[in-house]
Amino acid sequence: MRRCLSPLSGFDIMLYFISIWNCHLCIYSHPSLGTDTLIGNEANNKLYGGAGSGVKDTLTGGSGNDIFICSIESAASDISVADWILDFTPDSDKIGLEDGEVSDVAWSSASGGTKIYDTQSDNILFYLEGIDESLLDADDFVITDFV
């Protein structure tokens, strides 16, 4: 069973209910709602901070093999407003590129973690908290559409 949820669809209540059944979640942030906290479960989830740069969403996938989806078009110019991933696990979780290729991004150390950024603009797609840049490679990325 797969559900796609947004904060507009009763996110907090539905997230708890679906977690009980170990379902795959597709969770996205509605761009007009500002800063959001997206939390997956123990299944393999897809989490998407949503369109719009300059809004710091916080994403936590849980224990499954999750895909954290981003858009180069929505990358942030400053790390303080980029989307943050709190529990990325290299070789298990993936960064899903919605509108680009792996060759369009690079990563480097920043503030005790790793920033993933667009090589053309230097805008930041994600900040991976507590992850050393040396742990990432091209296999940690996939090309994907959200849902």
PDB file of C-alpha atoms in Angstrom:
ATOM      1  CA  MET A   1       0.000   0.000   0.000  1.00  0.00           C
ATOM      2  CA  ARG A   2       1.318   3.449  -0.892  1.00  0.00           C
ATOM      3  CA  ARG A   3      -0.033   6.767   0.334  1.00  0.00           C
ATOM      4  CA  CYS A   4       0.942  10.270  -0.688  1.00  0.00           C
ATOM      5  CA  LEU A   5       0.388  12.885   1.954  1.00  0.00           C
ATOM      6  CA  SER A   6       0.752  16.584   2.348  1.00  0.00           C
ATOM      7  CA  PRO A   7       0.219  18.731   5.431  1.00  0.00           C
ATOM      8  CA  LEU A   8      -3.110  19.717   3.887  1.00  0.00           C
ATOM      9  CA  SER A   9      -4.363  16.126   4.047  1.00  0.00           C
ATOM     10  CA  GLY A  10      -4.119  15.592   7.797  1.00  0.00           C
ATOM     11  CA  PHE A  11      -0.381  14.847   7.766  1.00  0.00           C
ATOM     12  CA  ASP A  12       0.193  14.350  11.494  1.00  0.00           C
ATOM     13  CA  ILE A  13      -2.782  12.042  12.046  1.00  0.00           C
ATOM     14  CA  MET A  14      -2.333  10.082   8.820  1.00  0.00           C
ATOM     15  CA  LEU A  15       1.400   9.655   9.368  1.00  0.00           C
ATOM     16  CA  TYR A  16       0.801   7.902  12.676  1.00  0.00           C
ATOM     17  CA  PHE A  17      -1.973   5.703  11.263  1.00  0.00           C
ATOM     18  CA  ILE A  18       0.037   4.624   8.243  1.00  0.00           C
ATOM     19  CA  SER A  19       3.152   3.948  10.335  1.00  0.00           C
ATOM     20  CA  ILE A  20       1.241   1.282  12.210  1.00  0.00           C
ATOM     21  CA  TRP A  21       0.731  -0.642   8.978  1.00  0.00           C
ATOM     22  CA  ASN A  22       4.349  -0.324   7.774  1.00  0.00           C
ATOM     23  CA  CYS A  23       3.283   1.349   4.541  1.00  0.00           C
ATOM     24  CA  HIS A  24       5.436   3.239   2.081  1.00  0.00           C
ATOM     25  CA  LEU A  25       4.889   6.969   2.440  1.00  0.00           C
ATOM     26  CA  CYS A  26       5.221   9.684  -0.153  1.00  0.00           C
ATOM     27  CA  ILE A  27       5.364  12.878   1.884  1.00  0.00           C
ATOM     28  CA  TYR A  28       5.632  16.353   0.448  1.00  0.00           C
ATOM     29  CA  SER A  29       5.589  19.854   1.775  1.00  0.00           C
ATOM     30  CA  HIS A  30       3.079  22.301   0.343  1.00  0.00           C
ATOM     31  CA  PRO A  31       5.067  25.373  -0.759  1.00  0.00           C
ATOM     32  CA  SER A  32       2.604  27.908   0.628  1.00  0.00           C
ATOM     33  CA  LEU A  33       2.830  26.552   4.178  1.00  0.00           C
ATOM     34  CA  GLY A  34       6.405  27.665   4.896  1.00  0.00           C
ATOM     35  CA  THR A  35       8.840  25.646   6.984  1.00  0.00           C
ATOM     36  CA  ASP A  36       7.785  22.037   7.553  1.00  0.00           C
ATOM     37  CA  THR A  37       9.055  18.951   9.364  1.00  0.00           C
ATOM     38  CA  LEU A  38       8.544  15.763   7.349  1.00  0.00           C
ATOM     39  CA  ILE A  39       8.964  12.430   9.136  1.00  0.00           C
ATOM     40  CA  GLY A  40       8.779   9.012   7.491  1.00  0.00           C
ATOM     41  CA  ASN A  41       8.454   5.618   9.132  1.00  0.00           C
ATOM     42  CA  GLU A  42      10.251   2.271   9.069  1.00  0.00           C
ATOM     43  CA  ALA A  43       9.267   1.601   5.434  1.00  0.00           C
ATOM     44  CA  ASN A  44      10.968   2.880   2.252  1.00  0.00           C
ATOM     45  CA  ASN A  45       9.632   6.438   2.004  1.00  0.00           C
ATOM     46  CA  LYS A  46       9.827   9.297  -0.498  1.00  0.00           C
ATOM     47  CA  LEU A  47      10.126  12.721   1.119  1.00  0.00           C
ATOM     48  CA  TYR A  48       9.994  15.964  -0.844  1.00  0.00           C
ATOM     49  CA  GLY A  49      10.405  19.393   0.749  1.00  0.00           C
ATOM     50  CA  GLY A  50       8.352  20.881  -2.076  1.00  0.00           C
ATOM     51  CA  ALA A  51       8.829  23.652  -4.563  1.00  0.00           C
ATOM     52  CA  GLY A  52      10.094  27.035  -3.515  1.00  0.00           C
ATOM     53  CA  SER A  53      13.516  28.092  -2.366  1.00  0.00           C
ATOM     54  CA  GLY A  54      14.253  29.951   0.828  1.00  0.00           C
ATOM     55  CA  VAL A  55      12.105  27.752   3.062  1.00  0.00           C
ATOM     56  CA  LYS A  56      14.017  25.429   5.386  1.00  0.00           C
ATOM     57  CA  ASP A  57      12.172  22.109   5.630  1.00  0.00           C
ATOM     58  CA  THR A  58      13.512  19.344   7.880  1.00  0.00           C
ATOM     59  CA  LEU A  59      13.265  15.777   6.561  1.00  0.00           C
ATOM     60  CA  THR A  60      13.701  12.535   8.531  1.00  0.00           C
ATOM     61  CA  GLY A  61      13.134   9.292   6.653  1.00  0.00           C
ATOM     62  CA  GLY A  62      13.201   6.737   9.445  1.00  0.00           C
ATOM     63  CA  SER A  63      14.819   3.315   9.280  1.00  0.00           C
ATOM     64  CA  GLY A  64      13.832   2.335   5.719  1.00  0.00           C
ATOM     65  CA  ASN A  65      15.732   2.897   2.481  1.00  0.00           C
ATOM     66  CA  ASP A  66      14.366   6.356   1.756  1.00  0.00           C
ATOM     67  CA  ILE A  67      14.524   8.739  -1.194  1.00  0.00           C
ATOM     68  CA  PHE A  68      14.839  12.436  -0.372  1.00  0.00           C
ATOM     69  CA  ILE A  69      13.668  14.294  -3.467  1.00  0.00           C
ATOM     70  CA  CYS A  70      14.877  17.722  -4.515  1.00  0.00           C
ATOM     71  CA  SER A  71      14.690  20.096  -7.418  1.00  0.00           C
ATOM     72  CA  ILE A  72      17.604  22.133  -8.758  1.00  0.00           C
ATOM     73  CA  GLU A  73      15.074  24.813  -9.644  1.00  0.00           C
ATOM     74  CA  SER A  74      14.115  25.125  -5.960  1.00  0.00           C
ATOM     75  CA  ALA A  75      17.640  25.080  -4.510  1.00  0.00           C
ATOM     76  CA  ALA A  76      18.446  27.710  -1.870  1.00  0.00           C
ATOM     77  CA  SER A  77      21.189  30.319  -2.103  1.00  0.00           C
ATOM     78  CA  ASP A  78      21.997  30.057   1.625  1.00  0.00           C
ATOM     79  CA  ILE A  79      22.471  26.969   3.802  1.00  0.00           C
ATOM     80  CA  SER A  80      20.359  28.503   6.587  1.00  0.00           C
ATOM     81  CA  VAL A  81      17.235  28.209   4.411  1.00  0.00           C
ATOM     82  CA  ALA A  82      18.095  25.012   2.510  1.00  0.00           C
ATOM     83  CA  ASP A  83      16.200  21.782   3.255  1.00  0.00           C
ATOM     84  CA  TRP A  84      17.976  19.666   5.910  1.00  0.00           C
ATOM     85  CA  ILE A  85      18.039  15.863   6.063  1.00  0.00           C
ATOM     86  CA  LEU A  86      18.585  14.658   9.613  1.00  0.00           C
ATOM     87  CA  ASP A  87      19.098  10.900   9.099  1.00  0.00           C
ATOM     88  CA  PHE A  88      20.620  10.264   5.676  1.00  0.00           C
ATOM     89  CA  THR A  89      22.373   6.881   5.463  1.00  0.00           C
ATOM     90  CA  PRO A  90      24.836   6.599   2.541  1.00  0.00           C
ATOM     91  CA  ASP A  91      24.473   3.399   0.465  1.00  0.00           C
ATOM     92  CA  SER A  92      20.917   2.882   1.807  1.00  0.00           C
ATOM     93  CA  ASP A  93      19.073   6.171   1.354  1.00  0.00           C
ATOM     94  CA  LYS A  94      19.123   8.117  -1.916  1.00  0.00           C
ATOM     95  CA  ILE A  95      18.963  11.724  -3.058  1.00  0.00           C
ATOM     96  CA  GLY A  96      16.321  11.886  -5.800  1.00  0.00           C
ATOM     97  CA  LEU A  97      16.999  14.486  -8.472  1.00  0.00           C
ATOM     98  CA  GLU A  98      13.716  15.630  -9.953  1.00  0.00           C
ATOM     99  CA  ASP A  99      15.025  17.952 -12.655  1.00  0.00           C
ATOM    100  CA  GLY A 100      18.668  17.149 -13.241  1.00  0.00           C
ATOM    101  CA  GLU A 101      21.424  14.608 -13.571  1.00  0.00           C
ATOM    102  CA  VAL A 102      24.066  13.504 -11.090  1.00  0.00           C
ATOM    103  CA  SER A 103      26.598  15.468 -13.154  1.00  0.00           C
ATOM    104  CA  ASP A 104      24.613  18.654 -12.336  1.00  0.00           C
ATOM    105  CA  VAL A 105      25.385  18.426  -8.606  1.00  0.00           C
ATOM    106  CA  ALA A 106      28.394  18.266  -6.324  1.00  0.00           C
ATOM    107  CA  TRP A 107      28.889  17.989  -2.563  1.00  0.00           C
ATOM    108  CA  SER A 108      31.263  19.380   0.019  1.00  0.00           C
ATOM    109  CA  SER A 109      31.697  19.735   3.782  1.00  0.00           C
ATOM    110  CA  ALA A 110      29.734  22.469   5.506  1.00  0.00           C
ATOM    111  CA  SER A 111      29.014  23.184   9.184  1.00  0.00           C
ATOM    112  CA  GLY A 112      29.587  19.635  10.466  1.00  0.00           C
ATOM    113  CA  GLY A 113      27.723  17.967   7.605  1.00  0.00           C
ATOM    114  CA  THR A 114      27.595  17.957   3.817  1.00  0.00           C
ATOM    115  CA  LYS A 115      25.882  20.316   1.429  1.00  0.00           C
ATOM    116  CA  ILE A 116      24.673  19.081  -1.956  1.00  0.00           C
ATOM    117  CA  TYR A 117      24.647  21.895  -4.471  1.00  0.00           C
ATOM    118  CA  ASP A 118      23.988  22.750  -8.104  1.00  0.00           C
ATOM    119  CA  THR A 119      27.290  23.116  -9.977  1.00  0.00           C
ATOM    120  CA  GLN A 120      25.941  25.913 -12.207  1.00  0.00           C
ATOM    121  CA  SER A 121      24.537  28.258  -9.542  1.00  0.00           C
ATOM    122  CA  ASP A 122      26.160  26.940  -6.332  1.00  0.00           C
ATOM    123  CA  ASN A 123      22.639  26.899  -4.838  1.00  0.00           C
ATOM    124  CA  ILE A 124      22.085  24.242  -2.176  1.00  0.00           C
ATOM    125  CA  LEU A 125      19.656  21.383  -2.725  1.00  0.00           C
ATOM    126  CA  PHE A 126      20.135  19.677   0.665  1.00  0.00           C
ATOM    127  CA  TYR A 127      22.210  19.847   3.803  1.00  0.00           C
ATOM    128  CA  LEU A 128      22.962  16.380   5.240  1.00  0.00           C
ATOM    129  CA  GLU A 129      23.415  16.742   8.985  1.00  0.00           C
ATOM    130  CA  GLY A 130      26.381  14.836  10.446  1.00  0.00           C
ATOM    131  CA  ILE A 131      27.407  13.206   7.149  1.00  0.00           C
ATOM    132  CA  ASP A 132      31.016  13.463   5.999  1.00  0.00           C
ATOM    133  CA  GLU A 133      31.328  14.307   2.305  1.00  0.00           C
ATOM    134  CA  SER A 134      33.718  11.379   1.767  1.00  0.00           C
ATOM    135  CA  LEU A 135      30.866   8.945   2.470  1.00  0.00           C
ATOM    136  CA  LEU A 136      28.896  10.069  -0.613  1.00  0.00           C
ATOM    137  CA  ASP A 137      29.327   9.002  -4.210  1.00  0.00           C
ATOM    138  CA  ALA A 138      27.272   9.014  -7.410  1.00  0.00           C
ATOM    139  CA  ASP A 139      25.481   5.804  -6.325  1.00  0.00           C
ATOM    140  CA  ASP A 140      23.746   7.801  -3.570  1.00  0.00           C
ATOM    141  CA  PHE A 141      21.756   9.686  -6.241  1.00  0.00           C
ATOM    142  CA  VAL A 142      18.845   8.635  -8.463  1.00  0.00           C
ATOM    143  CA  ILE A 143      16.865  10.413 -11.148  1.00  0.00           C
ATOM    144  CA  THR A 144      13.224  10.458 -10.133  1.00  0.00           C
ATOM    145  CA  ASP A 145       9.842  12.101 -10.382  1.00  0.00           C
ATOM    146  CA  PHE A 146       7.927  12.723  -7.204  1.00  0.00           C
ATOM    147  CA  VAL A 147       5.195  10.072  -7.076  1.00  0.00           C
TER     148      VAL A 147
END
